[in-house]
mmCIF file of C-alpha atoms and ligand atoms in Angstrom:
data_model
loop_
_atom_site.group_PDB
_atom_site.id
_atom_site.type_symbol
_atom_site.label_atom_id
_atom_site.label_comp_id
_atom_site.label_asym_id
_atom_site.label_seq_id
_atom_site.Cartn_x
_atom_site.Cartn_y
_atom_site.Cartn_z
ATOM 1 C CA UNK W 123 -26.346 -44.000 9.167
ATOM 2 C CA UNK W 124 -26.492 -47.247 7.214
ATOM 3 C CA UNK W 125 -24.349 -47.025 3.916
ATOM 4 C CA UNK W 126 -26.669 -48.702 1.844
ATOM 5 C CA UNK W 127 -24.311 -51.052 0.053
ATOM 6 C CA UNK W 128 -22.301 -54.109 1.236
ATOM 7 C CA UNK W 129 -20.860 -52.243 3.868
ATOM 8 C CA UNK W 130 -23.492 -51.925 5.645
ATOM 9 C CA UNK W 131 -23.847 -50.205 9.392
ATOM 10 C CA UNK W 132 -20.305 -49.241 10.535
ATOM 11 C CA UNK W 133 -18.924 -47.733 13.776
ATOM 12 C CA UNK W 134 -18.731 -43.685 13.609
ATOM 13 C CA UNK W 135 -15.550 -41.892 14.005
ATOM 14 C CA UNK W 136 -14.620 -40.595 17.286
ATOM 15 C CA UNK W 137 -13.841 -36.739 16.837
ATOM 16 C CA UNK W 138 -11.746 -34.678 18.400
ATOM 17 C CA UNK W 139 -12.264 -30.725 17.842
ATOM 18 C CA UNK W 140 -9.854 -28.391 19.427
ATOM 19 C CA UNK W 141 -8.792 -24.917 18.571
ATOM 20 C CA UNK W 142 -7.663 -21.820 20.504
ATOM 21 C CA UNK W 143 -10.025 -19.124 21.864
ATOM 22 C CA UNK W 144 -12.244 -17.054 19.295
ATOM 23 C CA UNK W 145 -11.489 -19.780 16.473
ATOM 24 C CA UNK W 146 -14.856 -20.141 15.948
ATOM 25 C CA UNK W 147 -15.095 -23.767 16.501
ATOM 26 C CA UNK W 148 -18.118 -23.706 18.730
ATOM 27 C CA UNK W 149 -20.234 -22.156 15.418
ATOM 28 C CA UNK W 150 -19.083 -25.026 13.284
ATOM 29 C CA UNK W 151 -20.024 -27.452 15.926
ATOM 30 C CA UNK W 152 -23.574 -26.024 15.697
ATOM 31 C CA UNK W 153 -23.597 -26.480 11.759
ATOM 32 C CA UNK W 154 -22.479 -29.903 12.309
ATOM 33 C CA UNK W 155 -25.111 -30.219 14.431
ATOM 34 C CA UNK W 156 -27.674 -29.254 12.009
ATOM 35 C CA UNK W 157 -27.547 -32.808 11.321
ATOM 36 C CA UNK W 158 -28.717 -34.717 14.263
ATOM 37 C CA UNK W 159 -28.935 -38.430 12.126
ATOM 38 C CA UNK W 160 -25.091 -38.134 11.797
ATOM 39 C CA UNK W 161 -23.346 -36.291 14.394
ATOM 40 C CA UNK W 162 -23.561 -36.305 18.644
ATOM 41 C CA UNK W 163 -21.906 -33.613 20.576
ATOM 42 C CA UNK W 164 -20.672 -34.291 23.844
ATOM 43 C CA UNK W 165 -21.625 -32.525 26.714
ATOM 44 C CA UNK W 166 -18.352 -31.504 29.309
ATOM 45 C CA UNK W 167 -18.828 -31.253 32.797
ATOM 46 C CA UNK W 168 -16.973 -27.920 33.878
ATOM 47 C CA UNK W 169 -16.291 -26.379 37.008
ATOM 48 C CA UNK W 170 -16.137 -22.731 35.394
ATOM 49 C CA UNK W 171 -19.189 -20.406 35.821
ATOM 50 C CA UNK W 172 -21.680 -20.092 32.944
ATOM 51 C CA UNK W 173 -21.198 -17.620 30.915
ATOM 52 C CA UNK W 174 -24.654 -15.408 29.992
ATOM 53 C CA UNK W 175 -26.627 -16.902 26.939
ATOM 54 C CA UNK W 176 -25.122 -20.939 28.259
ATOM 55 C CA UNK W 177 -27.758 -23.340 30.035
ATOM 56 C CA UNK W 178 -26.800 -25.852 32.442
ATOM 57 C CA UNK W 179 -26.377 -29.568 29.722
ATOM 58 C CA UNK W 180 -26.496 -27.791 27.408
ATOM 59 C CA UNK W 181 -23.243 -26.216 26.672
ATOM 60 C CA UNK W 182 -21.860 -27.920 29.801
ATOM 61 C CA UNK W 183 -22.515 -29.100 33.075
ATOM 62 C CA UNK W 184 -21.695 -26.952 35.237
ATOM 63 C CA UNK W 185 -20.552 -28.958 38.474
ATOM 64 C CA UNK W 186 -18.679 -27.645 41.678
ATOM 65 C CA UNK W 187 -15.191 -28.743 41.901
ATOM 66 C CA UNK W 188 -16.714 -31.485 44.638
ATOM 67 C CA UNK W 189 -18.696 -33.254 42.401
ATOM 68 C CA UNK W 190 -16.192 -32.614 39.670
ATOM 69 C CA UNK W 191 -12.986 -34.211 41.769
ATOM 70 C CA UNK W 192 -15.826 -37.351 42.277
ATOM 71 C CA UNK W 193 -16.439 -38.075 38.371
ATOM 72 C CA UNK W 194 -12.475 -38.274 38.460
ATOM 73 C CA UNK W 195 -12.626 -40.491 41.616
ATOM 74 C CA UNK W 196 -14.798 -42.851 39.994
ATOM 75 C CA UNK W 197 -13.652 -42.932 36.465
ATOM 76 C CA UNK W 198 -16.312 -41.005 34.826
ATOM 77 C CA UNK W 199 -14.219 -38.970 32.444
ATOM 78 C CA UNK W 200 -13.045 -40.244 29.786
ATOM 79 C CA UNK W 201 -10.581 -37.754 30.022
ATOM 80 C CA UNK W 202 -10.487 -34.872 31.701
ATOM 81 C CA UNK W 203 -8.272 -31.371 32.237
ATOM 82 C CA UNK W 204 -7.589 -27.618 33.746
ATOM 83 C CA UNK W 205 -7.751 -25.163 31.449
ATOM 84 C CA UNK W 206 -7.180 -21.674 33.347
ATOM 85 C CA UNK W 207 -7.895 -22.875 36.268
ATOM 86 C CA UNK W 208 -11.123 -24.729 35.652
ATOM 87 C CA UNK W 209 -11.409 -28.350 35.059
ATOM 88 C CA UNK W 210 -12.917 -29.209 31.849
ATOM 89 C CA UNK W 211 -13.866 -33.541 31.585
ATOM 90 C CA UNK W 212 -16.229 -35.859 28.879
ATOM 91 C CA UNK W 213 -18.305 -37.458 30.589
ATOM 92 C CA UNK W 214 -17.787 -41.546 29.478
ATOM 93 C CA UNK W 215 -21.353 -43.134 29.681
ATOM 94 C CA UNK W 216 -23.083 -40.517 26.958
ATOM 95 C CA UNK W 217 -20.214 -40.964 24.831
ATOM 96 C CA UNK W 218 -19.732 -44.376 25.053
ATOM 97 C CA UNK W 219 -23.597 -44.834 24.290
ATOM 98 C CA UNK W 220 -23.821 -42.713 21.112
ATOM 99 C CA UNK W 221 -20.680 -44.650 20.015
ATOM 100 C CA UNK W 222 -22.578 -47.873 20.065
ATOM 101 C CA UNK W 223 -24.807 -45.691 17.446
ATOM 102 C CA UNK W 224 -22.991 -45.228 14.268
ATOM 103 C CA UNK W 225 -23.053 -41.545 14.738
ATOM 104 C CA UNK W 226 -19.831 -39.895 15.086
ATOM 105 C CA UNK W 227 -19.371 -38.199 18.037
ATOM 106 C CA UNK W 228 -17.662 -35.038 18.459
ATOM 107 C CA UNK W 229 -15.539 -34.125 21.542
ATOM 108 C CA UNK W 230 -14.611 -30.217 21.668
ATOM 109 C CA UNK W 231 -11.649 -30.355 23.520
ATOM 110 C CA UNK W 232 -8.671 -28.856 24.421
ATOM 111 C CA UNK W 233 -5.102 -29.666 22.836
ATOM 112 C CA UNK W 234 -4.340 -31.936 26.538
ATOM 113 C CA UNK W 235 -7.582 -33.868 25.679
ATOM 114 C CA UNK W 236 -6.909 -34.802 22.478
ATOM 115 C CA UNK W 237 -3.449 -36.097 23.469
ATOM 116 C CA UNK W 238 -5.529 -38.106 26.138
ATOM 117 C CA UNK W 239 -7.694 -39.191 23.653
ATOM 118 C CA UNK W 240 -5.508 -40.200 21.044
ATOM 119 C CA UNK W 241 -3.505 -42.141 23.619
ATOM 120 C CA UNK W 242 -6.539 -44.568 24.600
ATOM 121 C CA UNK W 243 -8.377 -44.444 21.141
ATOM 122 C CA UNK W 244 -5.656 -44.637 18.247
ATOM 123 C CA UNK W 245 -8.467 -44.544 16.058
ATOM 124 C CA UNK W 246 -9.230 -40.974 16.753
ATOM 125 C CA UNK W 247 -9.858 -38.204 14.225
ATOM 126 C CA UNK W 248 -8.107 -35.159 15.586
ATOM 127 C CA UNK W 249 -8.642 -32.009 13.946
ATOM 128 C CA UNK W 250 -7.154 -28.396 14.800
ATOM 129 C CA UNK W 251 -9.878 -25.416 13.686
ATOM 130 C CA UNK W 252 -7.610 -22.166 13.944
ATOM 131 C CA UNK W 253 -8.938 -18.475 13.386
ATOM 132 C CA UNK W 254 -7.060 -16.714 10.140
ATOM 133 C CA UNK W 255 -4.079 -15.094 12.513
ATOM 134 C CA UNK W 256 -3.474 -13.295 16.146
ATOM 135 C CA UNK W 257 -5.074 -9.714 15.073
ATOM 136 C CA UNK W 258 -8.702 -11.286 14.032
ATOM 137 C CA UNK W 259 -8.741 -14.236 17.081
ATOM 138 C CA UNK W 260 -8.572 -11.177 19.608
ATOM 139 C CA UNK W 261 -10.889 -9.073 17.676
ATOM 140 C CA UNK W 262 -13.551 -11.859 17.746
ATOM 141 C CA UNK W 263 -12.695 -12.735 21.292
ATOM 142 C CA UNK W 264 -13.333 -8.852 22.277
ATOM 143 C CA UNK W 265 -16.587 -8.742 20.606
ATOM 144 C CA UNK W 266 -18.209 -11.823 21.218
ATOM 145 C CA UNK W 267 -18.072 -10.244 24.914
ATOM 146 C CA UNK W 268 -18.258 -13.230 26.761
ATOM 147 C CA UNK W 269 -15.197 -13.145 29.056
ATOM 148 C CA UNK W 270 -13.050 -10.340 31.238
ATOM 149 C CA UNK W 271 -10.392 -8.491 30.109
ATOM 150 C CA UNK W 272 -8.528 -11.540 32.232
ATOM 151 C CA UNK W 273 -9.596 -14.296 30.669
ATOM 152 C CA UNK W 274 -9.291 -13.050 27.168
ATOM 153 C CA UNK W 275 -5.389 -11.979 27.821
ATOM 154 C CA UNK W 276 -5.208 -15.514 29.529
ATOM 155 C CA UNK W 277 -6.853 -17.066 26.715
ATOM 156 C CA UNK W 278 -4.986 -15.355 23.751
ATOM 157 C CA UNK W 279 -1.543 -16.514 25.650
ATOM 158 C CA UNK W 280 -2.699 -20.070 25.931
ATOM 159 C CA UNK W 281 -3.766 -19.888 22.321
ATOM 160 C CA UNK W 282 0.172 -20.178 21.596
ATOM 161 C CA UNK W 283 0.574 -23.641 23.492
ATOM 162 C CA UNK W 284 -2.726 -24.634 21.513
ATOM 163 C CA UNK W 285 -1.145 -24.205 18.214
ATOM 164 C CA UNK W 286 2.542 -25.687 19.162
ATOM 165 C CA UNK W 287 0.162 -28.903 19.337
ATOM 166 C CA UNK W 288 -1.247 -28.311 15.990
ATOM 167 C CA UNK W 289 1.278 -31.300 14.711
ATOM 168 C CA UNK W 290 -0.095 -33.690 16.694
ATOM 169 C CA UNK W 291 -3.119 -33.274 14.931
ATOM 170 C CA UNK W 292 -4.308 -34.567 11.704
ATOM 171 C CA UNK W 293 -6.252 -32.120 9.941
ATOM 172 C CA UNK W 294 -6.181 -28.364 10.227
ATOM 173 C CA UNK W 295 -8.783 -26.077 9.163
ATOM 174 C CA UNK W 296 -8.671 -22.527 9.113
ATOM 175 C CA UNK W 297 -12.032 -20.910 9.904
ATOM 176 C CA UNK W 298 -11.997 -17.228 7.786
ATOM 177 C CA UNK W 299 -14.392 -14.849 9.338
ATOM 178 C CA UNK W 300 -17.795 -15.414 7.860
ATOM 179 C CA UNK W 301 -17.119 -18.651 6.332
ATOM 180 C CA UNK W 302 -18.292 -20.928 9.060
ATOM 181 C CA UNK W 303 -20.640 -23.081 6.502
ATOM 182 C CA UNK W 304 -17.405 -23.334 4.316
ATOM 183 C CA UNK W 305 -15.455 -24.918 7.591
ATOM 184 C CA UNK W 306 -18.312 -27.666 8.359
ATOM 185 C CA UNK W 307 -18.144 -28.110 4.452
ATOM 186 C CA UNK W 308 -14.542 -29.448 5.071
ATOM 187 C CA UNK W 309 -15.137 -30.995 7.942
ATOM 188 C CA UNK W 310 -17.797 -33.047 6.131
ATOM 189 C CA UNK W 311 -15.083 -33.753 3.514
ATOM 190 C CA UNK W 312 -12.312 -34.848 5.977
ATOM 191 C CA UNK W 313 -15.135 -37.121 8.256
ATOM 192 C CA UNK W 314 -16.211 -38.835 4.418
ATOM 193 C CA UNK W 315 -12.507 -39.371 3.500
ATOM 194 C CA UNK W 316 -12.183 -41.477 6.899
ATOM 195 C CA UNK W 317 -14.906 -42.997 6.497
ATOM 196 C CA UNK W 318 -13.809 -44.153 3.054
ATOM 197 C CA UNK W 319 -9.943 -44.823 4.210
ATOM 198 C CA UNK W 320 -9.526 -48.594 3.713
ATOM 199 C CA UNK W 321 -7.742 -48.966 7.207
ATOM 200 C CA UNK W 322 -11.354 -48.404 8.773
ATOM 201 C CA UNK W 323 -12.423 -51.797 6.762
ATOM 202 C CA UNK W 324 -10.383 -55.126 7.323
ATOM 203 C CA UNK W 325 -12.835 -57.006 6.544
ATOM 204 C CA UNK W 326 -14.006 -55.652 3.146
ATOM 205 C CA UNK W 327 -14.189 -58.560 1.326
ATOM 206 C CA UNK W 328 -15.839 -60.735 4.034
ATOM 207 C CA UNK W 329 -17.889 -58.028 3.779
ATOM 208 C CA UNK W 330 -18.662 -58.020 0.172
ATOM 209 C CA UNK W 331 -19.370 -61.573 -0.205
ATOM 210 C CA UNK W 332 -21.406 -61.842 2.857
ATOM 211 C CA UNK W 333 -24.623 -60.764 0.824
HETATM 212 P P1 5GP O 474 -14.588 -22.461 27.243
HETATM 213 O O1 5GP O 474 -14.372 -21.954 28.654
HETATM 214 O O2 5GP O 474 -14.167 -21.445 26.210
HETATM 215 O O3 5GP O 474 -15.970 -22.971 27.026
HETATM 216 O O4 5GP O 474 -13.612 -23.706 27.039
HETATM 217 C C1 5GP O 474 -12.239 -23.559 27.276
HETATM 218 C C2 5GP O 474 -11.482 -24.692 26.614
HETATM 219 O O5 5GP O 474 -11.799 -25.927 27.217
HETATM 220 C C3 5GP O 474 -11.803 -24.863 25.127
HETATM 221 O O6 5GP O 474 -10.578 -25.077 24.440
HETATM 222 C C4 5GP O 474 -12.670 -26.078 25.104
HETATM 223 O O7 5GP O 474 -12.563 -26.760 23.866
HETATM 224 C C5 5GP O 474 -12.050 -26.876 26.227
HETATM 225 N N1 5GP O 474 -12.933 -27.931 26.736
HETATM 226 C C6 5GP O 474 -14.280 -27.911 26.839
HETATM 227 N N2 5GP O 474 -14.730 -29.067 27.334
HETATM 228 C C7 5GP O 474 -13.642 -29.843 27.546
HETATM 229 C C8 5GP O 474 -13.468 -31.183 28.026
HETATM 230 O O8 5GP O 474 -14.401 -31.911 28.359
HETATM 231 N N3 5GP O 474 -12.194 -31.644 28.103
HETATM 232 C C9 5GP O 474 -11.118 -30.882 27.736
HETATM 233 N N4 5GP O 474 -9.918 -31.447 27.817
HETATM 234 N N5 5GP O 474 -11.251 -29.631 27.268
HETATM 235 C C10 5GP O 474 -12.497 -29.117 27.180
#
C-alpha cells in the first residue's frame, strides 16, 4: 500500500464494522475482501456452534468456553464479549501483525466491541452498516436460514440496542437489498477520506521535504 508520493508507506486504519443481524455486513466484508493488497479481516474466536456452510478460521474459531475463558486469562483478546450467550473475542497477535502492514484491518464486531475498541485505540474508524428498516432485516434473517426461530427473535430484539449505539459511531451506511457493491463503494470512500484527513499526518511537511 505505498502512496507513491512524499507520503510514502503509512499505518492502515483500524476498522471497526458492526451492524445488527441480517444487515448484510458480512457480504460487504467479502467485497472488501476482494482486495487482499489493502484490507485484512480478522478472524474471532467464538464459543457458538458453526453454523452449516462456516469452516473452523475461517469465519471463526470456534473454541469451547475453556479455551475461550483462557485467551481472556492471558490477555489474548483484544477485546472480547457475549452476545446471546456466546462469547465473541479478536484475537490480538493476528491483528496486531497485519497492523504492522499498512493494510487496514477490519474488525466485525459488535456495538460492545467497538466501544472497547474505541476506548484503547482513539484512532479507530467505527462504522455502523444497517439494513433499510425492521420489515426487510427479518425477511433476510428468515431466508438466509441460518439460525432458529430463537435466535432470530433474539437477534431482531438485540438489533434495537445495536442501533441506540449507532451515535457512537462515525459513519453509517445503509446497505439496500441488492446493493452490496454500492455499500463497499462507500466504504472505500469513507476509508480514502481518512486516509486523506490531515489529523492522520503531523508530520506532513517533515514529510514533504524529507525527499
Ligand atoms: P454471528 O453469530 O451472527 O456470527 O455474530 C453475532 C455478533 O457477534 C455479530 O454482531 C458479530 O459482528 C459479533 N462478533 C463477531 N465476532 C466478534 C468479536 O470478536 N467481538 C465482538 N465484540 N463481537 C463479535
Amino acid at each position: 500500500m505505498s502512496d507513491g508520493n512524499f507520503l510514502g508507506r503509512r499505518k492502515g486504519l483500524l476498522l471497526v464494522v458492526s451492524g445488527p443481524a441480517g444487515s448484510g455486513k458480512g457480504t460487504v466484508m467479502k467485497l472488501l475482501m476482494q482486495d487482499p493488497d489493502s484490507f485484512a479481516l480478522s478472524v474471532s474466536a467464538t464459543t457458538r456452534a458453526p453454523g452449516k456452510n462456516e469452516v473452523d478460521g475461517r469465519e471463526y474459531f470456534f473454541v469451547s468456553r475453556e479455551r475461550f475463558e483462557e485467551m481472556i486469562a492471558k490477555k489474548e483478546l483484544l477485546e472480547y464479549t457475549d452476545y446471546l450467550g456466546n462469547y465473541y473475542g479478536t484475537p490480538r497477535a493476528p491483528a496486531e501483525a497485519v497492523l504492522g502492514t499498512g493494510r487496514h484491518l477490519l474488525l466485525e464486531i459488535d456495538v460492545d466491541g467497538g466501544r472497547q475498541i474505541k476506548a484503547a485505540f482513539p484512532e479507530a474508524v467505527l462504522v455502523m452498516i444497517v439494513p433499510p428498516g425492521a420489515a426487510e432485516q427479518e425477511r433476510r434473517l428468515r431466508t438466509r436460514a441460518r439460525d432458529s426461530e430463537e435466535s432470530i427473535l433474539r437477534r431482531l430484539e438485540r438489533a434495537k440496542a445495536e442501533l441506540t449505539e449507532a451515535e457512537h459511531y462515525d459513519y453509517v451506511i445503509v446497505n439496500e437489498t441488492g446493493e452490496a457493491e454500492k455499500t463497499a463503494d462507500v466504504f472505500r470512500a469513507i476509508v480514502a477520506a481518512e486516509m486523506a484527513s490531515v489529523r492522520r499526518i503531523p508530520d506532513l511537511k517533515e514529510r514533504y521535504y524529507a525527499n
